[in-house]
PDB file of C-alpha atoms in Angstrom:
ATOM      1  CA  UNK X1051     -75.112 148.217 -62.627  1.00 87.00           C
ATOM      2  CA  UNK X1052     -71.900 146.562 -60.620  1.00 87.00           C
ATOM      3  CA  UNK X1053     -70.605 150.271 -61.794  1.00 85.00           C
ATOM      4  CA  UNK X1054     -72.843 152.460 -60.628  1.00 88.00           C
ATOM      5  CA  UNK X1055     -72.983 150.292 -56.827  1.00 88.00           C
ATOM      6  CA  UNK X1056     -69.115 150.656 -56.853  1.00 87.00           C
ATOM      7  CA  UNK X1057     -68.854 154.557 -57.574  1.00 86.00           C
ATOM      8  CA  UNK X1058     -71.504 155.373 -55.454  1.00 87.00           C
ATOM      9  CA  UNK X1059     -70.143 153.474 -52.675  1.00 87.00           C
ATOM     10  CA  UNK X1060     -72.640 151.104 -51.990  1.00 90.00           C
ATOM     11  CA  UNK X1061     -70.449 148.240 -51.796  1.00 91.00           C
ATOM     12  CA  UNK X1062     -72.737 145.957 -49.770  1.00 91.00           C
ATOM     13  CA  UNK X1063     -74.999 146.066 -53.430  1.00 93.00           C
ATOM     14  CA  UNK X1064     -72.491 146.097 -55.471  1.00 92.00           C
ATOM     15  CA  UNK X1065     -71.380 142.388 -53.718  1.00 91.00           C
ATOM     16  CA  UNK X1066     -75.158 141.491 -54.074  1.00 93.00           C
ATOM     17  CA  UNK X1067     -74.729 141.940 -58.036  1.00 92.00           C
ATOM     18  CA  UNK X1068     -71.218 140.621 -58.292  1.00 91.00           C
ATOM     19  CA  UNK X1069     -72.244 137.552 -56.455  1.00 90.00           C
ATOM     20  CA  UNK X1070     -75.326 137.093 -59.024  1.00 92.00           C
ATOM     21  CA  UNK X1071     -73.270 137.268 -61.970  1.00 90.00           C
ATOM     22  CA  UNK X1072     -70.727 135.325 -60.713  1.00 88.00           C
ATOM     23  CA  UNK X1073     -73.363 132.287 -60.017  1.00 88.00           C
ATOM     24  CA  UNK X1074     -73.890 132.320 -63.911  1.00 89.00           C
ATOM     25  CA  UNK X1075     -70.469 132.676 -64.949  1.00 87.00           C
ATOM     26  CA  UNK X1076     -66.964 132.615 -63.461  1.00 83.00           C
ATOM     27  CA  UNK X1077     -65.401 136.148 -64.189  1.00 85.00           C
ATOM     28  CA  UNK X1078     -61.121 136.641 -62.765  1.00 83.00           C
ATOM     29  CA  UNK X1079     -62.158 140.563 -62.749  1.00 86.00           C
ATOM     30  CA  UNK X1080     -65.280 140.804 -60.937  1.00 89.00           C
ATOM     31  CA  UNK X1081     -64.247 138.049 -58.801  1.00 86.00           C
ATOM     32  CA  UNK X1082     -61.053 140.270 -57.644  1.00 85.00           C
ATOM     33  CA  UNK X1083     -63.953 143.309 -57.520  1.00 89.00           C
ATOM     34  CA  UNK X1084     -65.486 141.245 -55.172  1.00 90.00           C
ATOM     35  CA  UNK X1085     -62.645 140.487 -52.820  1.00 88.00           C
ATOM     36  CA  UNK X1086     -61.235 143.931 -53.231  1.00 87.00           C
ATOM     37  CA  UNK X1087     -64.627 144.984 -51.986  1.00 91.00           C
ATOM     38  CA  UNK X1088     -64.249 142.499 -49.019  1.00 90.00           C
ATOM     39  CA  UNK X1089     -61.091 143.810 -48.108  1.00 87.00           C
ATOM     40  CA  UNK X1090     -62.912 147.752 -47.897  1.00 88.00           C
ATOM     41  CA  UNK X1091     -65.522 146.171 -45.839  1.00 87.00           C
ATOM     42  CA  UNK X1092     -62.699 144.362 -43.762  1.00 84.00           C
ATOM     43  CA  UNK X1093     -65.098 141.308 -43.796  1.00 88.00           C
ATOM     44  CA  UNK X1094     -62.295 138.604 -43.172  1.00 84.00           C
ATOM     45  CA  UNK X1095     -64.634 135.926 -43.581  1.00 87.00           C
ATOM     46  CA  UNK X1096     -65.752 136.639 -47.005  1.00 88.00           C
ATOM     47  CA  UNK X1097     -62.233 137.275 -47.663  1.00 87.00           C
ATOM     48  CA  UNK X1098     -61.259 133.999 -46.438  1.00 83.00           C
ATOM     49  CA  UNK X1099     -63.711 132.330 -48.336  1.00 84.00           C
ATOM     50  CA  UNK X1100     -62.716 133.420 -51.589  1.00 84.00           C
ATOM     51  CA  UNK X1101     -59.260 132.802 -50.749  1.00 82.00           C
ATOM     52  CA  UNK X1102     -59.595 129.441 -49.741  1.00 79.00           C
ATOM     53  CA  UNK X1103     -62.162 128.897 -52.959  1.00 80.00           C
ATOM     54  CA  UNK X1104     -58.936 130.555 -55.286  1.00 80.00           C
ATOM     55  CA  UNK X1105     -56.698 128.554 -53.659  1.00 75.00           C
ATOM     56  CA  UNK X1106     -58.592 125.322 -54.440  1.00 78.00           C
ATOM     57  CA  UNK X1107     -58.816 126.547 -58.029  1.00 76.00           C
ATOM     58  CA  UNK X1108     -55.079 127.450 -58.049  1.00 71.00           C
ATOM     59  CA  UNK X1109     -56.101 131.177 -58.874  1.00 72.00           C
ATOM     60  CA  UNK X1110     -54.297 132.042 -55.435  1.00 74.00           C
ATOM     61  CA  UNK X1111     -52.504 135.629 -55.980  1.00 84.00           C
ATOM     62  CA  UNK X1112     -50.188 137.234 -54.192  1.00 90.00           C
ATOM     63  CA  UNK X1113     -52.379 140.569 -54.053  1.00 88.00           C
ATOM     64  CA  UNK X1114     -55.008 138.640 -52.417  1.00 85.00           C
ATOM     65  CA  UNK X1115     -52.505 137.038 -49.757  1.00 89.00           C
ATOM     66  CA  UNK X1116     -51.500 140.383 -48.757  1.00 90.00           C
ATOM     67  CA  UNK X1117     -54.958 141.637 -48.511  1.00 87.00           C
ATOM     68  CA  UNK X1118     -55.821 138.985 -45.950  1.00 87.00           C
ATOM     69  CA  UNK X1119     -52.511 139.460 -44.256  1.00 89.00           C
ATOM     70  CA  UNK X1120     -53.132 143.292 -43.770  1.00 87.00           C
ATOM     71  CA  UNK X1121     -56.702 142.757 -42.593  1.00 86.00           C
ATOM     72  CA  UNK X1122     -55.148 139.829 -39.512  1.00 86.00           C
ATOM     73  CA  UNK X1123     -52.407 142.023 -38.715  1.00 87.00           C
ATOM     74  CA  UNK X1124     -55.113 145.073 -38.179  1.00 84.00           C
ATOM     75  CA  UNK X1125     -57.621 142.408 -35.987  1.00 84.00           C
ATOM     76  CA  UNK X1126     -54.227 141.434 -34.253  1.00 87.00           C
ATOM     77  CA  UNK X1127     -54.880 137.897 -35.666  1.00 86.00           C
ATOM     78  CA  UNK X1128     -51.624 136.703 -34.822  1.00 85.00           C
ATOM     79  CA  UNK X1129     -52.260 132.793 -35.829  1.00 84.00           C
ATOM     80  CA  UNK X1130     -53.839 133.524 -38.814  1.00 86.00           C
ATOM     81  CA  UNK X1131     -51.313 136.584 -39.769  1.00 90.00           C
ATOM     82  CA  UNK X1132     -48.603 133.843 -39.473  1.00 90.00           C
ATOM     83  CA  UNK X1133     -50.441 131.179 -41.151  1.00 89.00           C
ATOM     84  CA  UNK X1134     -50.800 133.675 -44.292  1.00 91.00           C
ATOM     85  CA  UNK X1135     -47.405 135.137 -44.421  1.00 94.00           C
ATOM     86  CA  UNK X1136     -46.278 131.461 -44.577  1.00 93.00           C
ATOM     87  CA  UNK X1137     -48.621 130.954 -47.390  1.00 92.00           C
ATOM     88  CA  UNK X1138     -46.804 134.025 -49.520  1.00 93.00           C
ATOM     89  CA  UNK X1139     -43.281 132.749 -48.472  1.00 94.00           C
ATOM     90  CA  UNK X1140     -44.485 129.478 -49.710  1.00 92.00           C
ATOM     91  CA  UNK X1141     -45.530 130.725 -53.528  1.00 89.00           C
ATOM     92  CA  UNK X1142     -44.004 133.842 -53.701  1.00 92.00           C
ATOM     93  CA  UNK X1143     -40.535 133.342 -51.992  1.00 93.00           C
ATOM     94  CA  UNK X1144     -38.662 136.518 -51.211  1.00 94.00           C
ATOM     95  CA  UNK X1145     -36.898 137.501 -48.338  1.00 95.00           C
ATOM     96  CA  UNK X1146     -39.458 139.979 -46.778  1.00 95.00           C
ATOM     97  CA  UNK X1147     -41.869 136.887 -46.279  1.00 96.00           C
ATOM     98  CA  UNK X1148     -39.729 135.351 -45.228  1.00 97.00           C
ATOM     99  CA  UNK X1149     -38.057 137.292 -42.237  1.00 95.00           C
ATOM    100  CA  UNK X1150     -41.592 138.233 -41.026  1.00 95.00           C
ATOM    101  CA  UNK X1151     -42.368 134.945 -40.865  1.00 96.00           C
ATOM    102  CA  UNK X1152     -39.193 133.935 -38.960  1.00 95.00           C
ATOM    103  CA  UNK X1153     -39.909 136.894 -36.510  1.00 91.00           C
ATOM    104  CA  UNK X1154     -43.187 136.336 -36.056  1.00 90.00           C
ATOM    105  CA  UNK X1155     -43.334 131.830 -35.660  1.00 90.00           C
ATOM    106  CA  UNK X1156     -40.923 132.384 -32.555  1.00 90.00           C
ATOM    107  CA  UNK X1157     -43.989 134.379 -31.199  1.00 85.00           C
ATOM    108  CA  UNK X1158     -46.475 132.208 -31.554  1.00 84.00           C
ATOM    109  CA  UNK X1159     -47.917 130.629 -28.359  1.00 84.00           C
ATOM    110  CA  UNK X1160     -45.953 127.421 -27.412  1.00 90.00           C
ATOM    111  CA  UNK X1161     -43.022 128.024 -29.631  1.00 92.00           C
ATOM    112  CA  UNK X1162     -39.712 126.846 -27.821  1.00 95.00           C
ATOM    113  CA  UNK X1163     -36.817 128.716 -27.363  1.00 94.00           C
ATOM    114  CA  UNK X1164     -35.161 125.398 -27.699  1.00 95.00           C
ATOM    115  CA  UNK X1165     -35.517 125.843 -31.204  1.00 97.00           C
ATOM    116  CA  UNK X1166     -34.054 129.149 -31.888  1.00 96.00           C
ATOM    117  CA  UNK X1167     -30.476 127.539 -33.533  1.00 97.00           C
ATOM    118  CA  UNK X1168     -33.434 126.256 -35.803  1.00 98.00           C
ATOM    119  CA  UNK X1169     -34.639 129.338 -36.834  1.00 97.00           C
ATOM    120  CA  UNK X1170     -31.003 130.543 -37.372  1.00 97.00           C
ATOM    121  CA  UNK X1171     -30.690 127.844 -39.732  1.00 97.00           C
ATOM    122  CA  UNK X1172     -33.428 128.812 -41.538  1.00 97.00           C
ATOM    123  CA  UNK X1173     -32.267 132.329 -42.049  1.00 96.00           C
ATOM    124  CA  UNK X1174     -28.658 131.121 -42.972  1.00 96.00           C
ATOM    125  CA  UNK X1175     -30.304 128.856 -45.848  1.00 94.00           C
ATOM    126  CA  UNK X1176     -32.090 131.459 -47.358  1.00 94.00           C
ATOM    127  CA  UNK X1177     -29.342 134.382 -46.784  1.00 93.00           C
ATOM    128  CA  UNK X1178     -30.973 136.576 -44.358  1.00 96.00           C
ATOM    129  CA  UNK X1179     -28.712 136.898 -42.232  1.00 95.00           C
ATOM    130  CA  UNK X1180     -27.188 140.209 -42.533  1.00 94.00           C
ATOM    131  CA  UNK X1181     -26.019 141.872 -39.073  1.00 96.00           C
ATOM    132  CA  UNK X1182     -22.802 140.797 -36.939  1.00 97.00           C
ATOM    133  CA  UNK X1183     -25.138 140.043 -33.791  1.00 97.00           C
ATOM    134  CA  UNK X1184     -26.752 137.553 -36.093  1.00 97.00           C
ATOM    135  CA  UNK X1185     -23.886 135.565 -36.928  1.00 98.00           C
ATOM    136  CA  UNK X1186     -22.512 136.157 -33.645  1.00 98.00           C
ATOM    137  CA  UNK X1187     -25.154 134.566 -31.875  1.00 98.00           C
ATOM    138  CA  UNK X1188     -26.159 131.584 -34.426  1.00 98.00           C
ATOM    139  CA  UNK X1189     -22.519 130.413 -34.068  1.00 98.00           C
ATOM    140  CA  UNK X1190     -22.604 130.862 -30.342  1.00 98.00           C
ATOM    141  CA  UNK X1191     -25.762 128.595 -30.417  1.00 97.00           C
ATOM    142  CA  UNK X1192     -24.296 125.635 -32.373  1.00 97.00           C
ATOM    143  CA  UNK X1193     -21.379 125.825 -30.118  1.00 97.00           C
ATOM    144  CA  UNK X1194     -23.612 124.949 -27.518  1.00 96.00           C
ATOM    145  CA  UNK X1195     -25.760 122.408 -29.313  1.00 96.00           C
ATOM    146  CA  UNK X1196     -22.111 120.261 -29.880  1.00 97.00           C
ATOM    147  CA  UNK X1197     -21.319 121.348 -33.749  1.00 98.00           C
ATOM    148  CA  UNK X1198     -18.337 123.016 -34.141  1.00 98.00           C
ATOM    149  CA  UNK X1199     -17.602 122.634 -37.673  1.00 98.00           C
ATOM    150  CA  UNK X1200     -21.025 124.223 -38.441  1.00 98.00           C
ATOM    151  CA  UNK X1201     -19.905 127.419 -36.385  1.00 98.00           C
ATOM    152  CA  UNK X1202     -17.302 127.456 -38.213  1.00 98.00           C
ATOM    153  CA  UNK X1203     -19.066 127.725 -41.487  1.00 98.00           C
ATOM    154  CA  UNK X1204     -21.418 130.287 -39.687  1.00 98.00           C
ATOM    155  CA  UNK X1205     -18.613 132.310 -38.967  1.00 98.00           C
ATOM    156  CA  UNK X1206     -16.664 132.037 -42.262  1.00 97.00           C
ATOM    157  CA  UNK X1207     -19.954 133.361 -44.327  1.00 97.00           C
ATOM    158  CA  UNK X1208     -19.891 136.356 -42.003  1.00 97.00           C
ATOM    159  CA  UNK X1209     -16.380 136.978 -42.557  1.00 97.00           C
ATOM    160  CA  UNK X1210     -17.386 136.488 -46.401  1.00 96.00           C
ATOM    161  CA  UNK X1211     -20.805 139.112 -45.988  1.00 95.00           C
ATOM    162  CA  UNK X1212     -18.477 141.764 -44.805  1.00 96.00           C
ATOM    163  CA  UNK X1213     -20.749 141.283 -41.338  1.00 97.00           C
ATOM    164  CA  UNK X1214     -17.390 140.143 -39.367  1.00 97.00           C
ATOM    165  CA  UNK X1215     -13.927 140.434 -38.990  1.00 95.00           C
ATOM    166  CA  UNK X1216     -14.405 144.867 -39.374  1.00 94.00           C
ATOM    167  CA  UNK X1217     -15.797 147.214 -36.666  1.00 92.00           C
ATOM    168  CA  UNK X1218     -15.090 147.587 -32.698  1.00 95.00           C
ATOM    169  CA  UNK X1219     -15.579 143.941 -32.355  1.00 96.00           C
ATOM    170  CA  UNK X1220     -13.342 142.450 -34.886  1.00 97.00           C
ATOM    171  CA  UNK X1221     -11.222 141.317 -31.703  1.00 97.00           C
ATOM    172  CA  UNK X1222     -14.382 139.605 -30.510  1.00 97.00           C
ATOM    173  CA  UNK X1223     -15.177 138.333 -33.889  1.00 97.00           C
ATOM    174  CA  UNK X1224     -11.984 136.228 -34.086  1.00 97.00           C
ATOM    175  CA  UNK X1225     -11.557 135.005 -30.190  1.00 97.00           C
ATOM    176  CA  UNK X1226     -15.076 133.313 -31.338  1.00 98.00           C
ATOM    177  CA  UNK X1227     -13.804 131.921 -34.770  1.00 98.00           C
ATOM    178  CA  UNK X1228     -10.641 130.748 -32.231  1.00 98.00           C
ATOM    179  CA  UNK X1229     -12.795 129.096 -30.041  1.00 98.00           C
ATOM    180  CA  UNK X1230     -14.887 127.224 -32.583  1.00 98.00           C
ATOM    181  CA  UNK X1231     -11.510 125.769 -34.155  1.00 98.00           C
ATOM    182  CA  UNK X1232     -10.230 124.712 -31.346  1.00 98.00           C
ATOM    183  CA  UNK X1233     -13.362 123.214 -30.279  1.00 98.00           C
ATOM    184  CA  UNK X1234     -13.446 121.217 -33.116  1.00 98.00           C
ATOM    185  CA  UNK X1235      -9.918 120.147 -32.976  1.00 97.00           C
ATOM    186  CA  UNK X1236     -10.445 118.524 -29.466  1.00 97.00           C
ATOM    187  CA  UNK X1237     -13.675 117.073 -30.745  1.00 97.00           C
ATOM    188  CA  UNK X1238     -11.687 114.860 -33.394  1.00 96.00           C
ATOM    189  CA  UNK X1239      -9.521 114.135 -30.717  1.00 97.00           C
ATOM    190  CA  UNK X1240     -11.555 112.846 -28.479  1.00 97.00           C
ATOM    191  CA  UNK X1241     -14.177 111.201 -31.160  1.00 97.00           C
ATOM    192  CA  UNK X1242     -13.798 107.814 -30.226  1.00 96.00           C
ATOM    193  CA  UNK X1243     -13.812 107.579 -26.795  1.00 97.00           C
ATOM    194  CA  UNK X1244     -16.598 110.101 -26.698  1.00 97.00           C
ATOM    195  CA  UNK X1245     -18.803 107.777 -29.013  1.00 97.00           C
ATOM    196  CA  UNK X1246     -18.211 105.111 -26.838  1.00 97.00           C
ATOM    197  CA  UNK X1247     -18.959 106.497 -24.014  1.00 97.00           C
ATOM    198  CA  UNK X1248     -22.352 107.592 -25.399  1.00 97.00           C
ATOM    199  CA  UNK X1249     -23.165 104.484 -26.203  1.00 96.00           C
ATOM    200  CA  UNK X1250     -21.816 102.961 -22.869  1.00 97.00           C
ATOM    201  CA  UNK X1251     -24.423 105.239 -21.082  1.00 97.00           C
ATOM    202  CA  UNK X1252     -27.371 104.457 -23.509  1.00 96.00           C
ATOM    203  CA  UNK X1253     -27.507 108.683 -24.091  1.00 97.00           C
ATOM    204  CA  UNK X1254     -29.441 108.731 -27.138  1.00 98.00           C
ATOM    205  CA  UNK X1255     -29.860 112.345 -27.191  1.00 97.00           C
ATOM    206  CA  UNK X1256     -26.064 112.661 -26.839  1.00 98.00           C
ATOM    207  CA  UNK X1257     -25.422 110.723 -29.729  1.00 98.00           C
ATOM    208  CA  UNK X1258     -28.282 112.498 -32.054  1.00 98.00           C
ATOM    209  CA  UNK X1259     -26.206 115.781 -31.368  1.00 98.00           C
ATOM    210  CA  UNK X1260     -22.583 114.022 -32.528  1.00 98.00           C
ATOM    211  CA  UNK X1261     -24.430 112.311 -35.367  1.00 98.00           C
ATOM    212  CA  UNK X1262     -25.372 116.005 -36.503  1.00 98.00           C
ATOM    213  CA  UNK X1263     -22.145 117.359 -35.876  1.00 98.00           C
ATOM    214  CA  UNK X1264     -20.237 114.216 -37.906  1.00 98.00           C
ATOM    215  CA  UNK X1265     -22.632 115.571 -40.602  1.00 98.00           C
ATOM    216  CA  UNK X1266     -21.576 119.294 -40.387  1.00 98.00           C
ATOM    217  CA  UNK X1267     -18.423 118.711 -40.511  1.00 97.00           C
ATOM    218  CA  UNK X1268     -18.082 115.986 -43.516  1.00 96.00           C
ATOM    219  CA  UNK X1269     -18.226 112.928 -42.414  1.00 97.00           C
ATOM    220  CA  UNK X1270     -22.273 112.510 -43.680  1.00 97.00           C
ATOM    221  CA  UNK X1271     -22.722 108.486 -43.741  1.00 97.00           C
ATOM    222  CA  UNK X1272     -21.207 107.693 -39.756  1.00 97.00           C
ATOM    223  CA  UNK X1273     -23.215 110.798 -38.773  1.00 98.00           C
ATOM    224  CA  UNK X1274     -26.425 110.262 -40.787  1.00 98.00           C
ATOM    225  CA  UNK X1275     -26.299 106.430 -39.524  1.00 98.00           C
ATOM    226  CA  UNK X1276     -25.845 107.803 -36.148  1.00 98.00           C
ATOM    227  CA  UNK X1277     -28.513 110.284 -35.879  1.00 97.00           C
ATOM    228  CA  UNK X1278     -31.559 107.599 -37.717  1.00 98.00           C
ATOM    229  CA  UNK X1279     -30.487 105.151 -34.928  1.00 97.00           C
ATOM    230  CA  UNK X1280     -30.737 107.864 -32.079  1.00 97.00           C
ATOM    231  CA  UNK X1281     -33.927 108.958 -33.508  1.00 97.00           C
ATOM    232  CA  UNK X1282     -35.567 105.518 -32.779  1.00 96.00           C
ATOM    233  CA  UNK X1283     -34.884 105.647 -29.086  1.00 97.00           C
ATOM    234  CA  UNK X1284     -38.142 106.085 -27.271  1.00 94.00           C
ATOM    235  CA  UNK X1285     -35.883 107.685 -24.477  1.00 96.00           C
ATOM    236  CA  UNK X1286     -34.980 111.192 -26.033  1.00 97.00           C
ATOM    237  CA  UNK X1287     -36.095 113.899 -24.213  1.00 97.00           C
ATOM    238  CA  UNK X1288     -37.696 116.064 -27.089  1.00 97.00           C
ATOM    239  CA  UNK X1289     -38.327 113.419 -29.766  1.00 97.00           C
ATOM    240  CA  UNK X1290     -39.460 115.680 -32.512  1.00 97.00           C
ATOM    241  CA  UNK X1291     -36.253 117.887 -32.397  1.00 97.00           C
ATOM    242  CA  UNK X1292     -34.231 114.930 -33.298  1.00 98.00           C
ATOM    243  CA  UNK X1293     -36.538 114.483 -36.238  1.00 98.00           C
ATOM    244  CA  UNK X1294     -35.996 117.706 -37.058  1.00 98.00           C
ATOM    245  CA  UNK X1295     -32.355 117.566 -37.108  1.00 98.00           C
ATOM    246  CA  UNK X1296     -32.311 114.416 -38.774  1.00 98.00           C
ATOM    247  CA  UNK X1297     -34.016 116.129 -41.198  1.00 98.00           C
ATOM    248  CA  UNK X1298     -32.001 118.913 -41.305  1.00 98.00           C
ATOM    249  CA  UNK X1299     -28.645 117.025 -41.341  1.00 98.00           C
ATOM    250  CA  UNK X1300     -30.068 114.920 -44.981  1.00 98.00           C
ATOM    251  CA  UNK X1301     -30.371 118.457 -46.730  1.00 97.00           C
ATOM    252  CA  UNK X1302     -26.729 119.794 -45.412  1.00 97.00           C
ATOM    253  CA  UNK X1303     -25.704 116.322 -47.251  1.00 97.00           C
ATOM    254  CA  UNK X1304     -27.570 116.886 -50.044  1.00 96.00           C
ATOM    255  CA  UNK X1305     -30.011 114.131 -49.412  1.00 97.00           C
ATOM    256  CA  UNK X1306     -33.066 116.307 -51.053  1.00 97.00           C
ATOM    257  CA  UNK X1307     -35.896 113.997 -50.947  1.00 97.00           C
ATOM    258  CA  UNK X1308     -34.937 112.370 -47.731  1.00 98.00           C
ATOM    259  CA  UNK X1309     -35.012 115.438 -45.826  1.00 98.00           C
ATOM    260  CA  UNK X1310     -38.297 116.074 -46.998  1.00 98.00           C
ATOM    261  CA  UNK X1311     -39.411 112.756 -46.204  1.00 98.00           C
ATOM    262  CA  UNK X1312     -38.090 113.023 -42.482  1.00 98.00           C
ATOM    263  CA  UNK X1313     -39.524 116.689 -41.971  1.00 98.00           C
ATOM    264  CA  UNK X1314     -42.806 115.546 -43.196  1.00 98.00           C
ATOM    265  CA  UNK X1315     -42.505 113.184 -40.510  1.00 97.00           C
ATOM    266  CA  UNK X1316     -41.940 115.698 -37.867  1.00 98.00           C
ATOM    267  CA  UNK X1317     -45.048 116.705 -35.041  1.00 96.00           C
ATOM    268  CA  UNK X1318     -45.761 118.330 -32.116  1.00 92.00           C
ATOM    269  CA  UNK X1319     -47.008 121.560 -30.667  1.00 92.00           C
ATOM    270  CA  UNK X1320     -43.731 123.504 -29.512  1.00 94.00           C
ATOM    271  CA  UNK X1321     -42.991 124.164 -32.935  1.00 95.00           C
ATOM    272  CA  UNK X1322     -40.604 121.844 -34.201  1.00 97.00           C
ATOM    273  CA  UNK X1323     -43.441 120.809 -36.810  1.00 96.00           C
ATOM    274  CA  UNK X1324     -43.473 124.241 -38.155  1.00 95.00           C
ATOM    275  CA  UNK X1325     -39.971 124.732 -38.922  1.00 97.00           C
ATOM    276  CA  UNK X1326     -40.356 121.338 -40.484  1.00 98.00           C
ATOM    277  CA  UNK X1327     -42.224 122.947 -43.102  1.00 97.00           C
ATOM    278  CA  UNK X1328     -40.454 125.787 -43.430  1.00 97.00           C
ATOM    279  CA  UNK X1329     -37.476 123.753 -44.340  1.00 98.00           C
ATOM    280  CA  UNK X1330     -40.075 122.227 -46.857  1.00 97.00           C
ATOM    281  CA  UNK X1331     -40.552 125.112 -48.477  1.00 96.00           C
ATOM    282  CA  UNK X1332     -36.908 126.401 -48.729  1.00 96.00           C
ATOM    283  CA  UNK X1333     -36.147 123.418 -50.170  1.00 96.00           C
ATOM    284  CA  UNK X1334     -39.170 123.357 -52.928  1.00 94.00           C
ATOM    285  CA  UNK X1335     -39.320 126.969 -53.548  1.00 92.00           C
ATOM    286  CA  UNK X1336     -36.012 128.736 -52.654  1.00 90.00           C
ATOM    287  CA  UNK X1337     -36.173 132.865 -52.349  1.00 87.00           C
ATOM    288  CA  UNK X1338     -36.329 134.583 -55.829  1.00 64.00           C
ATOM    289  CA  UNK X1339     -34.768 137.549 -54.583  1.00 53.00           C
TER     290      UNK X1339
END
């Protein structure tokens, strides 16, 4: 009977039947019948329902992720399109969930620009970075935040990809590798006397952003000790960033399960608590491929 509904196009009956069968016993196929049916009718609720009901029952495919996703994407759903694609990236890592996602979070309403050198990071960790202008710009941005030593390493894996040191802008390539070393070089030098005078002036955020760079460039313990003390200040101007970092700075050490701990840890609306789980989920379930 489900048959004979389905070929003749009479979905809404066909449902009617699936649905009645399904109350007497659980059946994978028809239940997929069901949402594939859904997914004609582009009735999102349904859809969602069944998803969420899968989900519960760990039955959650990746076939049925993508239906949803191609249903919010056509509704121009951009929430729930980003709140799906981070559910695929999440179970079924790969790097085209994952650069959609990354493109599409920094649109989401609120998001800080801020946190762009975060969303670099997150593309660097799971190699998506492919094109000059990326690595160009990520090392640029780290410059800024006060972490030379991880612009160098920024730099060096594009030199490594092929992405820099060739082209019309190999010149430009290596006046920014230049500048990053020598950067760093008057960092150590000055080390000292710019930790004290951090801590002279009670500049909290100042010292969360040398504790991070200590930790880029190898010296973990002073820097992670640095950065947990920082993060306790009730002074610092975005209080969840530093969380963030904190928790970013643990997995560069190799401190698994207390960067997860300190991400989990991380709120707010801007989305630094986002990225938090992103970096959750690259650390659980790195890309296949």
């Amino acid at each position: 009977l489900i048959g004979i509904y389905m070929s003749a196009g009479d979905l809404k009956k066909a449902n009617a039947a699936i649905e009645r069968q399904l109350n007497e016993h659980d059946d994978p196929k028809l239940r997929a019948d069901l949402m594939q049916n859904y997914y004609k009718q582009r009735n999102i609720k349904a859809l969602e329902s069944e998803l969420h009901a899968a989900e519960k029952n760990g039955r959650l495919s990746e076939d049925q992720l993508g239906m949803l996703a191609h249903i919010q994407l056509k509704k121009n759903d951009k929430a729930g399109y980003v709140n799906t694609i981070e559910k695929l990236a999440a179970n079924y890592p790969n790097a085209r969930y994952w650069t959609d996602l990354l493109n599409r979070v920094q649109n989401k309403p609120g998001f800080s620009g801020r946190l762009a050198v975060d969303v670099y990071r997150l593309k660097l960790a799971n190699n998506l970075m492919k094109k000059p202008s990326e690595f160009m710009e990520m090392a640029q941005l780290v410059l800024q935040a006060g972490a030379p030593a991880e612009a160098l390493k920024v730099i060096d894996k594009g030199y490594k990809a092929g992405a820099l040191g060739t082209g019309p802008d190999a010149a430009r390539h290596q006046r920014l590798k230049d500048l990053a070393e020598k950067t760093l070089a008057d960092q150590n030098k000055t080390l000292a006397a710019t930790e004290a005078q951090l801590i002279k002036d009670a500049d909290h955020d100042g010292l969360a952003s040398l504790g991070y760079a200590l930790v880029q460039s190898g010296q973990a313990d002073k820097g992670l000790k640095m950065l947990i003390e920082a993060s306790k200040a009730d002074d610092l101007k975005h209080p969840e960033d530093v969380k963030l970092h904190l928790g970013e700075a643990y997995a560069v050490a190799g401190k698994k399960q207390q960067a997860i701990n300190t991400f989990k840890s991380v709120g707010g609306t801007d989305g630094a608590a986002d990225l938090a789980r992103y970096f959750i989920m690259a650390i659980n379930k790195p890309i296949s491929g």
